[in-house]
Short mmCIF file of C-alpha atoms in Angstrom, two decimals:
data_model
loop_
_atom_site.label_atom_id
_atom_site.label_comp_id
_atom_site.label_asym_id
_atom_site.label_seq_id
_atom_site.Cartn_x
_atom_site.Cartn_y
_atom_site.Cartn_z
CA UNK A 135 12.84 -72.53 34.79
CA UNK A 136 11.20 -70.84 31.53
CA UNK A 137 7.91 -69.52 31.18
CA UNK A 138 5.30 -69.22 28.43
CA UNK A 139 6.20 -67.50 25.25
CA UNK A 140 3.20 -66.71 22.98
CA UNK A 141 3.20 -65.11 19.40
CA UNK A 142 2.29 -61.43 18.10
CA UNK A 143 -0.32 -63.20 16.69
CA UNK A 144 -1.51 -64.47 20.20
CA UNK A 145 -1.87 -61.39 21.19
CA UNK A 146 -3.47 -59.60 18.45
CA UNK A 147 -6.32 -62.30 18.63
CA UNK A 148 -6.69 -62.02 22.63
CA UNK A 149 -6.04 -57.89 22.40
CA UNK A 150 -8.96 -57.39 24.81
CA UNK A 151 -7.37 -59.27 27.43
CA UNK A 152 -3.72 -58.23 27.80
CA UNK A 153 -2.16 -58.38 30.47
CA UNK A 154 -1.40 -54.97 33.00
CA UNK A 155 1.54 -53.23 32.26
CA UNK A 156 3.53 -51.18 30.26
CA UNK A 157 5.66 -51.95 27.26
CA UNK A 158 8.41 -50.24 25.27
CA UNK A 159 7.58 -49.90 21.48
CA UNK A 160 10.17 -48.14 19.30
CA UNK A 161 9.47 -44.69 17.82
CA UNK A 162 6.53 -44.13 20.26
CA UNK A 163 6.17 -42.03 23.14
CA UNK A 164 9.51 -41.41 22.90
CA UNK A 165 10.49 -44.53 23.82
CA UNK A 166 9.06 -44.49 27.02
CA UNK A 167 6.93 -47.30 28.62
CA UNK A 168 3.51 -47.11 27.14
CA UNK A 169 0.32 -49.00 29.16
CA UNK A 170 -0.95 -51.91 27.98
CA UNK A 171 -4.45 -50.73 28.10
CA UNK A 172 -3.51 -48.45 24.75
CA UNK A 173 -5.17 -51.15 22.56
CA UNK A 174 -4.56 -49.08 19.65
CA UNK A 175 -0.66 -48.56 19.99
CA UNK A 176 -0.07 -51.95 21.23
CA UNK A 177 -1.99 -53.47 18.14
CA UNK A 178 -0.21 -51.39 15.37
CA UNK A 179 3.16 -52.63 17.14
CA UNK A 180 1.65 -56.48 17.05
CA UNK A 181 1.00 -55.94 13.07
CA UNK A 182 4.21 -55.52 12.42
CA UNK A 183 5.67 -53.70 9.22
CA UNK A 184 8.45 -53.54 6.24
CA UNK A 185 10.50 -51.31 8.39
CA UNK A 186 13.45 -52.73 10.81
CA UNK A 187 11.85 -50.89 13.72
CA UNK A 188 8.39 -52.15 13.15
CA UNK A 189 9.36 -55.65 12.55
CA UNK A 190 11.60 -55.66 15.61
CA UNK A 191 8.28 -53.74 17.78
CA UNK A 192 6.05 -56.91 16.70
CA UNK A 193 8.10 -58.75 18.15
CA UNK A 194 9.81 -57.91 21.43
CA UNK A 195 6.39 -56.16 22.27
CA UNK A 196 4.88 -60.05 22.26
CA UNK A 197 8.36 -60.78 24.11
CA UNK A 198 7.37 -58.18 26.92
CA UNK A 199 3.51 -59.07 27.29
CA UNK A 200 4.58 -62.88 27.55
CA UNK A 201 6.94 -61.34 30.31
CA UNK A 202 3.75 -59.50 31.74
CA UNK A 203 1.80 -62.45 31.74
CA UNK A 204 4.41 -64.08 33.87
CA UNK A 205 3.90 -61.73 36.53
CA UNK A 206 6.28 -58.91 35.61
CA UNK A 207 9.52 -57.08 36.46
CA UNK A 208 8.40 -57.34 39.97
CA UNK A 209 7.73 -61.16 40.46
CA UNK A 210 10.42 -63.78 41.39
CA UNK A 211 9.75 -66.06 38.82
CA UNK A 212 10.10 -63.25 36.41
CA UNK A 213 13.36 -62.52 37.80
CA UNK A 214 14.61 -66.44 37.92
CA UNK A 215 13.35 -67.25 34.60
CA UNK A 216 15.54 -63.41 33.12
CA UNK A 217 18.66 -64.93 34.93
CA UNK A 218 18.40 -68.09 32.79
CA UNK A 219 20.01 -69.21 30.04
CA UNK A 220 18.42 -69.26 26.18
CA UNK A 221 18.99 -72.82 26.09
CA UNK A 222 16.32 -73.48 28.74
CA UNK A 223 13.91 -72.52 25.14
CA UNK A 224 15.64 -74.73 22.99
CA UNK A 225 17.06 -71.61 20.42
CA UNK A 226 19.70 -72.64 18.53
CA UNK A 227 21.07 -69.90 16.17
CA UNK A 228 24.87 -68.91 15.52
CA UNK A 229 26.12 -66.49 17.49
CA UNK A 230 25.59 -62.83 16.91
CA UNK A 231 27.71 -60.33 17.50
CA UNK A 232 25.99 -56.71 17.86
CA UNK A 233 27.10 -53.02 17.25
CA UNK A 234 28.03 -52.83 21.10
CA UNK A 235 30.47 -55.40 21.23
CA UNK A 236 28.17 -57.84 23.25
CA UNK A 237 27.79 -61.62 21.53
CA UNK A 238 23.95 -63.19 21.86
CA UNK A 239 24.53 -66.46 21.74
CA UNK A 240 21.95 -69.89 22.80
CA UNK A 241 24.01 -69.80 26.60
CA UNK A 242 23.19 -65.84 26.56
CA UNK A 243 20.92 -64.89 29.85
CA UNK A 244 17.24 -64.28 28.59
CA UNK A 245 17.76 -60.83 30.49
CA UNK A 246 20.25 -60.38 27.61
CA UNK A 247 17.84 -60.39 24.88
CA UNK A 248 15.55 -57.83 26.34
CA UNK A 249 18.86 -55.16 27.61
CA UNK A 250 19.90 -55.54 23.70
CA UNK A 251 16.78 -55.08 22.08
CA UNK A 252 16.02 -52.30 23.85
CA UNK A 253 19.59 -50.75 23.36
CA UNK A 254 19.26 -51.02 19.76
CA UNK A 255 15.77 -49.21 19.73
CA UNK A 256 17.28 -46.91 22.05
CA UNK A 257 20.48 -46.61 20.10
CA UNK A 258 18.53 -46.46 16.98
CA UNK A 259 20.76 -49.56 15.10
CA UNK A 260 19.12 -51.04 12.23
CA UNK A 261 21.76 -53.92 12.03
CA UNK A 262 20.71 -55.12 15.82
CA UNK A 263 17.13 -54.28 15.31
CA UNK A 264 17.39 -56.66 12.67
CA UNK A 265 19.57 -59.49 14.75
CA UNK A 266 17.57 -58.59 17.74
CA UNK A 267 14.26 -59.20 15.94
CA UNK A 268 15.21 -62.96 14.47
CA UNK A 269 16.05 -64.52 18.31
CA UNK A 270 13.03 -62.49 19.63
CA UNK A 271 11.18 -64.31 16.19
CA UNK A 272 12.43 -67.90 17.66
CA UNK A 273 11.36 -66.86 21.53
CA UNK A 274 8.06 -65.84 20.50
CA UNK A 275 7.63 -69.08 18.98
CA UNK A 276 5.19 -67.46 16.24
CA UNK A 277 1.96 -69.98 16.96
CA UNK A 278 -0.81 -67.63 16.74
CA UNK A 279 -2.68 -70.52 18.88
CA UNK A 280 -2.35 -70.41 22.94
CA UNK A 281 0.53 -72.43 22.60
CA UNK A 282 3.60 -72.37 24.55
CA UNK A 283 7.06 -71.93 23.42
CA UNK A 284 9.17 -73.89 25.91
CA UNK A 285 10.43 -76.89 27.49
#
């Protein structure tokens, strides 16, 4: 069971018609969910940056909407498709072991991904922001067209 992953660049094109929500971007609001209908915020994250942080908010904020446009936290299929494995999206990359201890590898639970990438925003940790960023790169799929990243 997987759902549709689109790119930052998805979104930034369709930025008038997110989905409802809220999102987590590093280094704003104090790291506290932020509503998707702050355009502004949620397009500066989208962009991108030099920084760890802002490469890592382009793309697990993409990762999040794509969750949103699922049907969010709240929907079965959101929670089915978070208890699957990576390899329902085809990743392959070598295992990475992060700060914490915890190894993401392709047989990692998708709820995984988004626990660590918010733990290293939360935790601050350029090295996983980093690590967390390249799977979240290969999720995302980076086609700026409506296409689907999936099986």
């Amino acid at each position: 069971n997987t759902i549709c992953y689109r790119s930052p660049q998805y979104f930034k094109l369709n930025i008038n018609s997110l989905p409802r929500g809220t999102v987590i971007i590093g280094g704003v609001n104090y790291n506290r969910p932020i509503s998707t209908t702050d355009k502004r915020k949620i397009e500066l994250a989208l962009r991108g940056g030099f920084t760890p942080l802002q490469q890592l908010n382009q793309e697990f904020v993409a990762a999040q909407l794509n969750l949103l446009n699922a049907g969010g936290d709240g929907s079965p299929r959101v929670f089915y498709v978070l208890e699957g494995p990576l390899t329902c999206y085809n990743l392959n990359f070598d295992p990475i072991t992060l700060s914490n201890g915890f190894v993401l590898s392709p047989d990692s639970l998708l709820k995984d991904v988004y626990r660590e990438a918010r733990q290293s925003i939360f935790s601050n940790n350029v090295q996983d922001q980093i690590a967390m960023t390249k799977i979240l790169d290969l999720l995302n799929g980076n086609n700026p067209q409506n296409v689907c990243h999936r099986n």
